[in-house]
mmCIF file of C-alpha atoms in Angstrom:
data_model
loop_
_atom_site.group_PDB
_atom_site.id
_atom_site.type_symbol
_atom_site.label_atom_id
_atom_site.label_comp_id
_atom_site.label_asym_id
_atom_site.label_seq_id
_atom_site.Cartn_x
_atom_site.Cartn_y
_atom_site.Cartn_z
ATOM 1 C CA MET A 1 -19.986 -13.278 9.967
ATOM 2 C CA LYS A 2 -20.307 -15.505 6.498
ATOM 3 C CA LYS A 3 -18.943 -18.840 6.775
ATOM 4 C CA ILE A 4 -15.774 -19.474 4.692
ATOM 5 C CA VAL A 5 -15.509 -22.027 2.231
ATOM 6 C CA PHE A 6 -12.647 -23.682 1.096
ATOM 7 C CA ILE A 7 -10.815 -26.701 -0.601
ATOM 8 C CA LEU A 8 -8.377 -27.944 1.988
ATOM 9 C CA SER A 9 -5.621 -29.685 0.177
ATOM 10 C CA SER A 10 -2.026 -30.048 1.454
ATOM 11 C CA ILE A 11 -0.541 -28.833 4.512
ATOM 12 C CA VAL A 12 3.083 -27.338 3.309
ATOM 13 C CA ILE A 13 6.176 -27.472 5.769
ATOM 14 C CA CYS A 14 9.027 -25.969 5.838
ATOM 15 C CA PHE A 15 12.768 -26.602 7.414
ATOM 16 C CA SER A 16 15.961 -25.039 7.509
ATOM 17 C CA SER A 17 19.193 -25.684 5.520
ATOM 18 C CA CYS A 18 23.232 -25.167 4.686
ATOM 19 C CA GLN A 19 22.292 -23.301 1.779
ATOM 20 C CA ASP A 20 22.578 -20.011 0.783
ATOM 21 C CA LYS A 21 20.667 -17.822 3.265
ATOM 22 C CA THR A 22 19.119 -15.824 0.717
ATOM 23 C CA THR A 23 18.858 -18.276 -1.592
ATOM 24 C CA TYR A 24 15.181 -20.934 -1.296
ATOM 25 C CA THR A 25 13.951 -24.278 -2.440
ATOM 26 C CA LEU A 26 10.982 -25.823 -3.072
ATOM 27 C CA LYS A 27 10.984 -29.781 -4.057
ATOM 28 C CA GLY A 28 8.639 -32.094 -5.063
ATOM 29 C CA ASN A 29 7.575 -35.291 -5.876
ATOM 30 C CA VAL A 30 5.229 -36.658 -7.645
ATOM 31 C CA ASP A 31 4.458 -40.389 -8.989
ATOM 32 C CA GLY A 32 3.395 -41.508 -11.778
ATOM 33 C CA VAL A 33 3.419 -38.365 -14.067
ATOM 34 C CA ALA A 34 4.634 -37.767 -17.401
ATOM 35 C CA ASP A 35 7.916 -35.418 -17.850
ATOM 36 C CA GLY A 36 6.922 -31.953 -18.831
ATOM 37 C CA ARG A 37 3.658 -31.650 -16.750
ATOM 38 C CA LYS A 38 3.158 -28.031 -15.274
ATOM 39 C CA VAL A 39 3.673 -26.531 -12.088
ATOM 40 C CA TYR A 40 2.738 -23.491 -11.002
ATOM 41 C CA LEU A 41 2.985 -21.307 -8.000
ATOM 42 C CA TYR A 42 0.571 -18.375 -7.085
ATOM 43 C CA GLU A 43 0.386 -15.317 -5.769
ATOM 44 C CA ASN A 44 -3.062 -15.452 -4.696
ATOM 45 C CA LEU A 45 -5.490 -18.300 -3.409
ATOM 46 C CA TYR A 46 -8.122 -18.088 -6.220
ATOM 47 C CA ARG A 47 -4.612 -18.647 -8.011
ATOM 48 C CA THR A 48 -5.355 -16.229 -10.840
ATOM 49 C CA VAL A 49 -2.042 -14.919 -11.004
ATOM 50 C CA ILE A 50 1.147 -16.889 -11.578
ATOM 51 C CA THR A 51 4.526 -16.136 -10.551
ATOM 52 C CA ASP A 52 6.648 -18.565 -11.470
ATOM 53 C CA SER A 53 5.961 -22.449 -13.437
ATOM 54 C CA THR A 54 8.565 -25.477 -13.960
ATOM 55 C CA THR A 55 8.274 -28.950 -15.222
ATOM 56 C CA ILE A 56 8.269 -32.148 -14.366
ATOM 57 C CA LYS A 57 11.373 -34.528 -14.422
ATOM 58 C CA ASP A 58 11.601 -37.970 -13.291
ATOM 59 C CA ASN A 59 8.306 -37.044 -10.943
ATOM 60 C CA GLN A 60 9.628 -34.529 -9.563
ATOM 61 C CA PHE A 61 9.954 -30.325 -9.581
ATOM 62 C CA ILE A 62 12.278 -27.644 -8.172
ATOM 63 C CA PHE A 63 11.553 -24.299 -8.047
ATOM 64 C CA GLU A 64 14.534 -22.058 -6.565
ATOM 65 C CA GLY A 65 15.290 -18.537 -5.977
ATOM 66 C CA LYS A 66 16.466 -15.635 -3.947
ATOM 67 C CA LEU A 67 14.406 -13.574 -1.626
ATOM 68 C CA GLU A 68 14.878 -10.746 0.681
ATOM 69 C CA LYS A 69 11.885 -11.916 3.172
ATOM 70 C CA PRO A 70 9.095 -14.109 3.049
ATOM 71 C CA ILE A 71 6.648 -14.491 0.930
ATOM 72 C CA MET A 72 3.755 -16.659 0.322
ATOM 73 C CA ARG A 73 2.243 -18.987 -2.684
ATOM 74 C CA THR A 74 0.270 -21.153 -3.368
ATOM 75 C CA LEU A 75 1.043 -23.571 -5.586
ATOM 76 C CA LYS A 76 -0.610 -26.079 -7.979
ATOM 77 C CA VAL A 77 0.099 -29.507 -10.288
ATOM 78 C CA GLU A 78 -1.762 -29.437 -14.154
ATOM 79 C CA GLY A 79 -3.896 -30.976 -14.082
ATOM 80 C CA PHE A 80 -4.615 -32.319 -10.613
ATOM 81 C CA GLY A 81 -6.956 -31.037 -7.384
ATOM 82 C CA THR A 82 -10.482 -29.705 -7.783
ATOM 83 C CA GLN A 83 -11.726 -27.911 -10.717
ATOM 84 C CA GLN A 84 -14.026 -26.124 -8.910
ATOM 85 C CA GLU A 85 -13.529 -22.637 -9.748
ATOM 86 C CA GLY A 86 -14.204 -19.268 -6.508
ATOM 87 C CA VAL A 87 -12.414 -21.400 -3.824
ATOM 88 C CA ALA A 88 -9.385 -20.570 -1.629
ATOM 89 C CA TYR A 89 -6.797 -23.549 -1.987
ATOM 90 C CA VAL A 90 -5.888 -22.070 2.361
ATOM 91 C CA SER A 91 -3.607 -25.368 3.097
ATOM 92 C CA SER A 92 -1.847 -25.506 -0.231
ATOM 93 C CA LEU A 93 -0.093 -22.061 0.666
ATOM 94 C CA ILE A 94 3.807 -21.928 0.876
ATOM 95 C CA SER A 95 6.033 -20.147 3.206
ATOM 96 C CA LEU A 96 8.729 -19.925 0.799
ATOM 97 C CA GLU A 97 11.659 -18.600 3.175
ATOM 98 C CA PRO A 98 14.789 -17.514 2.602
ATOM 99 C CA GLY A 99 17.184 -19.529 3.262
ATOM 100 C CA ASN A 100 14.806 -22.919 3.373
ATOM 101 C CA ARG A 101 14.605 -25.557 1.242
ATOM 102 C CA ILE A 102 10.781 -27.258 0.969
ATOM 103 C CA GLU A 103 10.179 -30.578 0.190
ATOM 104 C CA LEU A 104 6.575 -32.407 -0.459
ATOM 105 C CA THR A 105 5.315 -35.405 -1.864
ATOM 106 C CA ILE A 106 1.823 -35.092 -3.712
ATOM 107 C CA ASP A 107 -0.339 -37.747 -4.791
ATOM 108 C CA LYS A 108 -2.786 -38.068 -7.766
ATOM 109 C CA ASN A 109 -5.918 -35.056 -5.916
ATOM 110 C CA GLY A 110 -2.735 -32.729 -5.865
ATOM 111 C CA TYR A 111 -2.687 -33.515 -2.146
ATOM 112 C CA TYR A 112 0.532 -33.002 0.385
ATOM 113 C CA THR A 113 0.852 -36.369 1.705
ATOM 114 C CA LYS A 114 4.663 -36.962 3.015
ATOM 115 C CA GLU A 115 6.355 -34.779 5.338
ATOM 116 C CA ASN A 116 10.283 -34.376 4.255
ATOM 117 C CA SER A 117 10.950 -31.607 6.816
ATOM 118 C CA SER A 118 11.285 -29.105 9.981
ATOM 119 C CA PHE A 119 8.582 -26.839 10.842
ATOM 120 C CA SER A 120 9.438 -23.071 10.305
ATOM 121 C CA SER A 121 7.951 -20.663 12.468
ATOM 122 C CA LEU A 122 5.827 -19.540 10.074
ATOM 123 C CA MET A 123 4.231 -22.336 8.869
ATOM 124 C CA LYS A 124 3.788 -23.594 12.804
ATOM 125 C CA LYS A 125 1.690 -20.991 12.915
ATOM 126 C CA HIS A 126 -0.246 -21.521 9.720
ATOM 127 C CA MET A 127 -0.664 -25.162 10.438
ATOM 128 C CA ALA A 128 -1.612 -24.369 14.390
ATOM 129 C CA PHE A 129 -4.704 -22.579 12.251
ATOM 130 C CA TRP A 130 -5.777 -24.940 10.045
ATOM 131 C CA SER A 131 -4.533 -28.229 11.450
ATOM 132 C CA ASP A 132 -8.533 -29.151 13.266
ATOM 133 C CA LEU A 133 -10.816 -27.927 10.367
ATOM 134 C CA GLY A 134 -10.051 -31.369 8.665
ATOM 135 C CA ALA A 135 -10.556 -31.811 4.859
ATOM 136 C CA THR A 136 -13.303 -29.705 4.760
ATOM 137 C CA GLY A 137 -13.401 -27.318 7.606
ATOM 138 C CA ALA A 138 -13.872 -24.125 7.140
ATOM 139 C CA PRO A 139 -13.167 -21.254 10.113
ATOM 140 C CA ASP A 140 -15.988 -18.688 10.938
ATOM 141 C CA GLY A 141 -15.010 -15.165 9.896
ATOM 142 C CA GLU A 142 -14.029 -13.933 13.103
ATOM 143 C CA SER A 143 -11.837 -16.775 13.680
ATOM 144 C CA LEU A 144 -9.277 -15.288 10.458
ATOM 145 C CA LEU A 145 -10.006 -11.923 11.938
ATOM 146 C CA GLU A 146 -7.664 -12.270 14.676
ATOM 147 C CA MET A 147 -5.181 -14.344 12.804
ATOM 148 C CA ILE A 148 -4.872 -12.077 10.999
ATOM 149 C CA LYS A 149 -4.289 -9.516 13.990
ATOM 150 C CA GLU A 150 -2.244 -11.956 15.644
ATOM 151 C CA ASN A 151 0.227 -12.095 12.408
ATOM 152 C CA LYS A 152 0.381 -8.487 11.786
ATOM 153 C CA ASP A 153 4.190 -8.389 11.838
ATOM 154 C CA ASN A 154 4.999 -11.589 9.466
ATOM 155 C CA ALA A 155 4.218 -12.782 5.987
ATOM 156 C CA ILE A 156 1.501 -15.000 6.771
ATOM 157 C CA GLY A 157 -1.051 -11.862 8.429
ATOM 158 C CA THR A 158 0.210 -9.519 5.387
ATOM 159 C CA PHE A 159 -1.136 -12.364 2.645
ATOM 160 C CA TYR A 160 -4.750 -12.774 4.160
ATOM 161 C CA PHE A 161 -4.689 -9.318 4.882
ATOM 162 C CA ALA A 162 -4.280 -9.399 1.695
ATOM 163 C CA ASN A 163 -6.458 -11.702 0.189
ATOM 164 C CA LEU A 164 -9.212 -9.882 3.221
ATOM 165 C CA LEU A 165 -12.389 -9.367 1.069
ATOM 166 C CA GLU A 166 -11.654 -12.934 -0.932
ATOM 167 C CA LEU A 167 -11.856 -14.603 2.399
ATOM 168 C CA ALA A 168 -13.345 -13.048 5.297
ATOM 169 C CA HIS A 169 -16.398 -10.515 3.368
ATOM 170 C CA PRO A 170 -15.772 -8.441 7.247
ATOM 171 C CA GLU A 171 -18.186 -5.669 7.886
ATOM 172 C CA SER A 172 -16.837 -1.636 6.458
ATOM 173 C CA LYS A 173 -16.445 -1.037 10.413
ATOM 174 C CA GLU A 174 -14.013 -4.356 10.464
ATOM 175 C CA LEU A 175 -12.513 -3.783 7.628
ATOM 176 C CA LYS A 176 -11.079 0.071 8.720
ATOM 177 C CA ALA A 177 -10.197 -1.082 11.907
ATOM 178 C CA PHE A 178 -7.263 -3.146 10.123
ATOM 179 C CA TYR A 179 -5.834 -0.136 8.218
ATOM 180 C CA PRO A 180 -3.553 1.275 11.019
ATOM 181 C CA LEU A 181 -2.465 -2.692 11.115
ATOM 182 C CA PHE A 182 -0.926 -2.423 7.826
ATOM 183 C CA ALA A 183 -0.143 0.872 7.165
ATOM 184 C CA ASP A 184 3.031 1.180 8.094
ATOM 185 C CA LYS A 185 4.033 -2.047 5.228
ATOM 186 C CA ARG A 186 2.804 0.116 2.199
ATOM 187 C CA GLY A 187 4.851 -0.248 -0.742
ATOM 188 C CA GLU A 188 5.997 -3.821 0.048
ATOM 189 C CA ASP A 189 3.538 -6.036 -2.122
ATOM 190 C CA LYS A 190 1.102 -4.546 -5.001
ATOM 191 C CA ARG A 191 -2.118 -6.349 -3.920
ATOM 192 C CA LEU A 192 -1.506 -5.276 0.527
ATOM 193 C CA ASP A 193 -1.470 -1.443 -1.199
ATOM 194 C CA GLU A 194 -4.250 -2.405 -3.490
ATOM 195 C CA MET A 195 -6.374 -3.280 -0.089
ATOM 196 C CA LEU A 196 -5.144 0.449 1.997
ATOM 197 C CA ASP A 197 -6.300 2.222 -0.975
ATOM 198 C CA TYR A 198 -9.578 0.836 -0.779
ATOM 199 C CA ILE A 199 -10.148 0.788 2.476
ATOM 200 C CA LYS A 200 -9.009 4.271 2.605
ATOM 201 C CA ASN A 201 -11.733 5.160 0.445
ATOM 202 C CA LEU A 202 -13.787 2.754 1.474
ATOM 203 C CA ASP A 203 -16.677 5.632 2.000
ATOM 204 C CA ASN A 204 -16.839 6.829 -1.358
ATOM 205 C CA ILE A 205 -17.625 3.447 -3.427
ATOM 206 C CA ALA A 206 -20.841 3.682 -4.324
ATOM 207 C CA SER A 207 -21.592 6.303 -1.835
ATOM 208 C CA ILE A 208 -25.182 8.424 -1.480
ATOM 209 C CA GLY A 209 -24.157 11.424 -4.291
ATOM 210 C CA THR A 210 -22.222 9.122 -6.632
ATOM 211 C CA LYS A 211 -23.223 7.520 -10.484
ATOM 212 C CA TYR A 212 -23.898 3.623 -9.963
ATOM 213 C CA ALA A 213 -21.916 1.036 -11.724
ATOM 214 C CA ASP A 214 -22.908 -0.836 -14.834
ATOM 215 C CA ILE A 215 -23.266 -4.838 -14.100
ATOM 216 C CA LYS A 216 -24.109 -7.715 -16.568
ATOM 217 C CA GLY A 217 -25.988 -10.902 -15.369
ATOM 218 C CA ASN A 218 -28.048 -13.312 -17.140
ATOM 219 C CA THR A 219 -31.671 -13.522 -16.541
ATOM 220 C CA PRO A 220 -33.476 -16.788 -15.298
ATOM 221 C CA ASP A 221 -34.049 -18.276 -18.906
ATOM 222 C CA GLY A 222 -30.780 -16.901 -19.691
ATOM 223 C CA ARG A 223 -31.317 -13.622 -21.241
ATOM 224 C CA GLU A 224 -28.352 -10.898 -20.269
ATOM 225 C CA ILE A 225 -28.876 -7.763 -19.129
ATOM 226 C CA ALA A 226 -27.208 -4.970 -17.654
ATOM 227 C CA ILE A 227 -28.776 -2.493 -15.166
ATOM 228 C CA SER A 228 -27.643 0.195 -17.542
ATOM 229 C CA ASP A 229 -30.733 -1.288 -19.274
ATOM 230 C CA TYR A 230 -32.943 -0.080 -16.430
ATOM 231 C CA VAL A 231 -30.964 3.465 -15.189
ATOM 232 C CA GLU A 232 -31.731 6.527 -16.932
ATOM 233 C CA LYS A 233 -34.751 5.361 -18.730
ATOM 234 C CA LYS A 234 -36.637 5.310 -15.612
ATOM 235 C CA ASP A 235 -37.248 8.239 -12.991
ATOM 236 C CA VAL A 236 -36.510 5.697 -9.702
ATOM 237 C CA VAL A 237 -34.777 2.451 -10.169
ATOM 238 C CA LEU A 238 -34.003 0.009 -6.812
ATOM 239 C CA LEU A 239 -30.908 -2.023 -7.460
ATOM 240 C CA HIS A 240 -31.691 -5.572 -3.844
ATOM 241 C CA PHE A 241 -28.851 -7.606 -3.722
ATOM 242 C CA TRP A 242 -30.326 -10.850 -2.683
ATOM 243 C CA MET A 243 -29.675 -14.175 -1.720
ATOM 244 C CA TRP A 244 -32.114 -17.347 -0.964
ATOM 245 C CA THR A 245 -32.218 -17.224 3.315
ATOM 246 C CA LYS A 246 -35.266 -18.139 5.575
ATOM 247 C CA ASN A 247 -36.114 -14.321 6.165
ATOM 248 C CA ALA A 248 -36.649 -14.269 2.196
ATOM 249 C CA GLU A 249 -39.897 -13.827 2.115
ATOM 250 C CA GLU A 250 -40.376 -10.756 4.641
ATOM 251 C CA ASP A 251 -37.790 -9.603 2.509
ATOM 252 C CA ILE A 252 -39.759 -9.416 -0.976
ATOM 253 C CA SER A 253 -43.204 -8.900 0.246
ATOM 254 C CA TYR A 254 -42.205 -5.089 0.990
ATOM 255 C CA LEU A 255 -40.358 -4.993 -2.828
ATOM 256 C CA VAL A 256 -44.087 -6.507 -3.991
ATOM 257 C CA ASP A 257 -45.485 -4.024 -2.171
ATOM 258 C CA ALA A 258 -43.888 -1.370 -3.946
ATOM 259 C CA TYR A 259 -44.098 -2.069 -7.446
ATOM 260 C CA THR A 260 -47.421 -3.201 -7.167
ATOM 261 C CA LYS A 261 -47.590 0.774 -6.240
ATOM 262 C CA TYR A 262 -45.026 2.384 -8.363
ATOM 263 C CA LYS A 263 -44.962 0.506 -11.381
ATOM 264 C CA ASP A 264 -46.839 2.416 -13.915
ATOM 265 C CA LYS A 265 -44.978 5.779 -12.441
ATOM 266 C CA ASN A 266 -42.100 5.121 -13.968
ATOM 267 C CA PHE A 267 -40.013 2.828 -11.476
ATOM 268 C CA GLU A 268 -38.798 -0.446 -11.290
ATOM 269 C CA ILE A 269 -36.533 -3.139 -9.957
ATOM 270 C CA VAL A 270 -33.876 -4.503 -10.758
ATOM 271 C CA ASP A 271 -32.603 -8.232 -8.499
ATOM 272 C CA ILE A 272 -29.392 -9.216 -8.385
ATOM 273 C CA TRP A 273 -28.676 -12.982 -7.006
ATOM 274 C CA LEU A 274 -25.680 -13.239 -5.158
ATOM 275 C CA ASN A 275 -25.933 -17.372 -5.211
ATOM 276 C CA GLU A 276 -25.072 -20.110 -7.934
ATOM 277 C CA PRO A 277 -28.113 -19.709 -10.484
ATOM 278 C CA SER A 278 -30.695 -22.419 -9.024
ATOM 279 C CA LYS A 279 -33.865 -24.386 -8.904
ATOM 280 C CA ASP A 280 -35.088 -22.115 -5.905
ATOM 281 C CA TRP A 281 -33.604 -18.974 -6.965
ATOM 282 C CA ARG A 282 -36.011 -19.752 -11.032
ATOM 283 C CA GLU A 283 -38.934 -20.448 -8.425
ATOM 284 C CA SER A 284 -38.897 -18.158 -6.093
ATOM 285 C CA VAL A 285 -38.733 -15.374 -9.320
ATOM 286 C CA ASN A 286 -41.463 -17.202 -11.949
ATOM 287 C CA ASN A 287 -44.335 -19.151 -9.286
ATOM 288 C CA LYS A 288 -43.600 -18.220 -5.797
ATOM 289 C CA TYR A 289 -43.454 -14.703 -5.081
ATOM 290 C CA ASN A 290 -44.540 -12.617 -7.915
ATOM 291 C CA MET A 291 -41.620 -10.656 -9.056
ATOM 292 C CA ASN A 292 -42.523 -9.460 -11.970
ATOM 293 C CA TRP A 293 -39.394 -7.521 -12.227
ATOM 294 C CA PRO A 294 -36.578 -8.223 -13.989
ATOM 295 C CA GLN A 295 -33.708 -10.559 -12.478
ATOM 296 C CA MET A 296 -30.232 -11.440 -12.813
ATOM 297 C CA GLU A 297 -27.842 -13.901 -11.617
ATOM 298 C CA CYS A 298 -24.573 -11.445 -10.685
ATOM 299 C CA ASN A 299 -21.967 -12.407 -12.841
ATOM 300 C CA LYS A 300 -19.396 -10.614 -9.634
ATOM 301 C CA SER A 301 -18.072 -12.353 -6.796
ATOM 302 C CA ILE A 302 -18.771 -11.385 -4.108
ATOM 303 C CA ASP A 303 -15.731 -9.595 -3.023
ATOM 304 C CA GLN A 304 -15.739 -7.706 -6.940
ATOM 305 C CA LEU A 305 -19.031 -6.465 -5.939
ATOM 306 C CA ILE A 306 -17.761 -4.891 -2.376
ATOM 307 C CA THR A 307 -15.148 -3.001 -3.816
ATOM 308 C CA THR A 308 -18.487 -1.717 -6.460
ATOM 309 C CA TYR A 309 -20.782 -1.093 -4.218
ATOM 310 C CA ALA A 310 -19.061 -1.530 -1.143
ATOM 311 C CA LEU A 311 -22.065 -4.812 -0.167
ATOM 312 C CA PHE A 312 -21.070 -6.443 3.095
ATOM 313 C CA ASP A 313 -24.231 -7.217 3.399
ATOM 314 C CA GLN A 314 -27.639 -9.207 1.933
ATOM 315 C CA PRO A 315 -30.203 -8.634 1.610
ATOM 316 C CA PHE A 316 -29.388 -5.316 0.086
ATOM 317 C CA THR A 317 -30.710 -2.168 -1.649
ATOM 318 C CA ILE A 318 -29.290 0.904 -3.529
ATOM 319 C CA LEU A 319 -32.062 3.832 -4.797
ATOM 320 C CA ILE A 320 -31.060 5.595 -7.696
ATOM 321 C CA ASP A 321 -32.848 8.358 -9.482
ATOM 322 C CA LYS A 322 -33.174 9.133 -13.180
ATOM 323 C CA ASP A 323 -29.822 11.003 -13.393
ATOM 324 C CA GLY A 324 -27.735 7.699 -12.566
ATOM 325 C CA THR A 325 -26.743 8.738 -9.451
ATOM 326 C CA ILE A 326 -27.244 7.016 -6.282
ATOM 327 C CA VAL A 327 -29.743 8.540 -3.134
ATOM 328 C CA ASP A 328 -30.054 6.555 -0.781
ATOM 329 C CA ARG A 329 -28.306 2.882 0.620
ATOM 330 C CA GLY A 330 -29.667 0.519 2.933
ATOM 331 C CA ILE A 331 -32.958 1.567 2.728
ATOM 332 C CA SER A 332 -36.326 -0.767 4.661
ATOM 333 C CA GLY A 333 -39.959 -0.894 3.483
ATOM 334 C CA ALA A 334 -41.022 1.764 5.957
ATOM 335 C CA GLU A 335 -38.742 4.558 4.080
ATOM 336 C CA LEU A 336 -39.468 3.499 0.273
ATOM 337 C CA ASP A 337 -42.362 4.555 -0.175
ATOM 338 C CA LYS A 338 -41.880 8.219 0.976
ATOM 339 C CA LYS A 339 -38.347 8.090 -0.690
ATOM 340 C CA VAL A 340 -39.814 6.948 -4.093
ATOM 341 C CA ASP A 341 -42.682 9.620 -3.838
ATOM 342 C CA LYS A 342 -40.317 12.132 -3.549
ATOM 343 C CA LEU A 343 -38.121 11.095 -6.030
ATOM 344 C CA LEU A 344 -41.346 10.978 -8.674
ATOM 345 C CA LYS A 345 -42.896 14.177 -8.104
#
């Protein structure tokens, strides 16, 4: 199971007050900030979907609203915190609950620094899971999956389930096991419904007999290429999704053999690199392993690849015929020659 990389910022603590039992208030203090700076609430961990915003005045900001049930949101003060993209801001996750008031103080790095309240039951659960991890800690995927199961009946479990692909990249069998746990919540949340639909249709995504999906990316020298530049222009195309591991050399050796054998017979390999572009990647492609076939760094995130190609592991291969139809998945070196020989007849 892959590790999950998070930027841990603030643990936000909720407490009950005497206010309207359907109303929540989120109040924050931010020292040394000019009036007018924006503060955002986001629907998801990657802070891409804004659900509400406010502005700072006199070093404070306030969100208020009415809720029928608890919801989870992530918080960001404009210009504060990490500028890194593609990370999940787990500990800035807030439980907004009907009848609860939240108070927090944020430092210039975007971190929560002061406790002004007692714990709500939901935030106790959230904090219990994350409190021992430290500033850069990350649980393994198995621990996170267990946490979701334990909280399947509350807002924390529902939120993490809806963001499951971004967090844990579980195997397909593990993913399918979550469907019955959350199926009765269909209609409560758009992202949850999308996850349920995805799991329900998982066996049909990029399955044998379906058409390939195009992906674009840049070559080691910076040119943009796409899978469609080769599929249907060659009789057989092998997609190879990979990243650097200690077993990479063994994985690549059978591809070199196949390419040497079939490159003049209308066969092509297209490598899709899953890590960030790096010197190691360029060196491996250009010099170390004699990989003389098209290479690209993928412009999609891992969760996008999962939803596009049901790609749960790496390295992973997908074999495509001259009509653009997927004819095999996860094909091994021993099987590749037989498959390619048959398709090239």
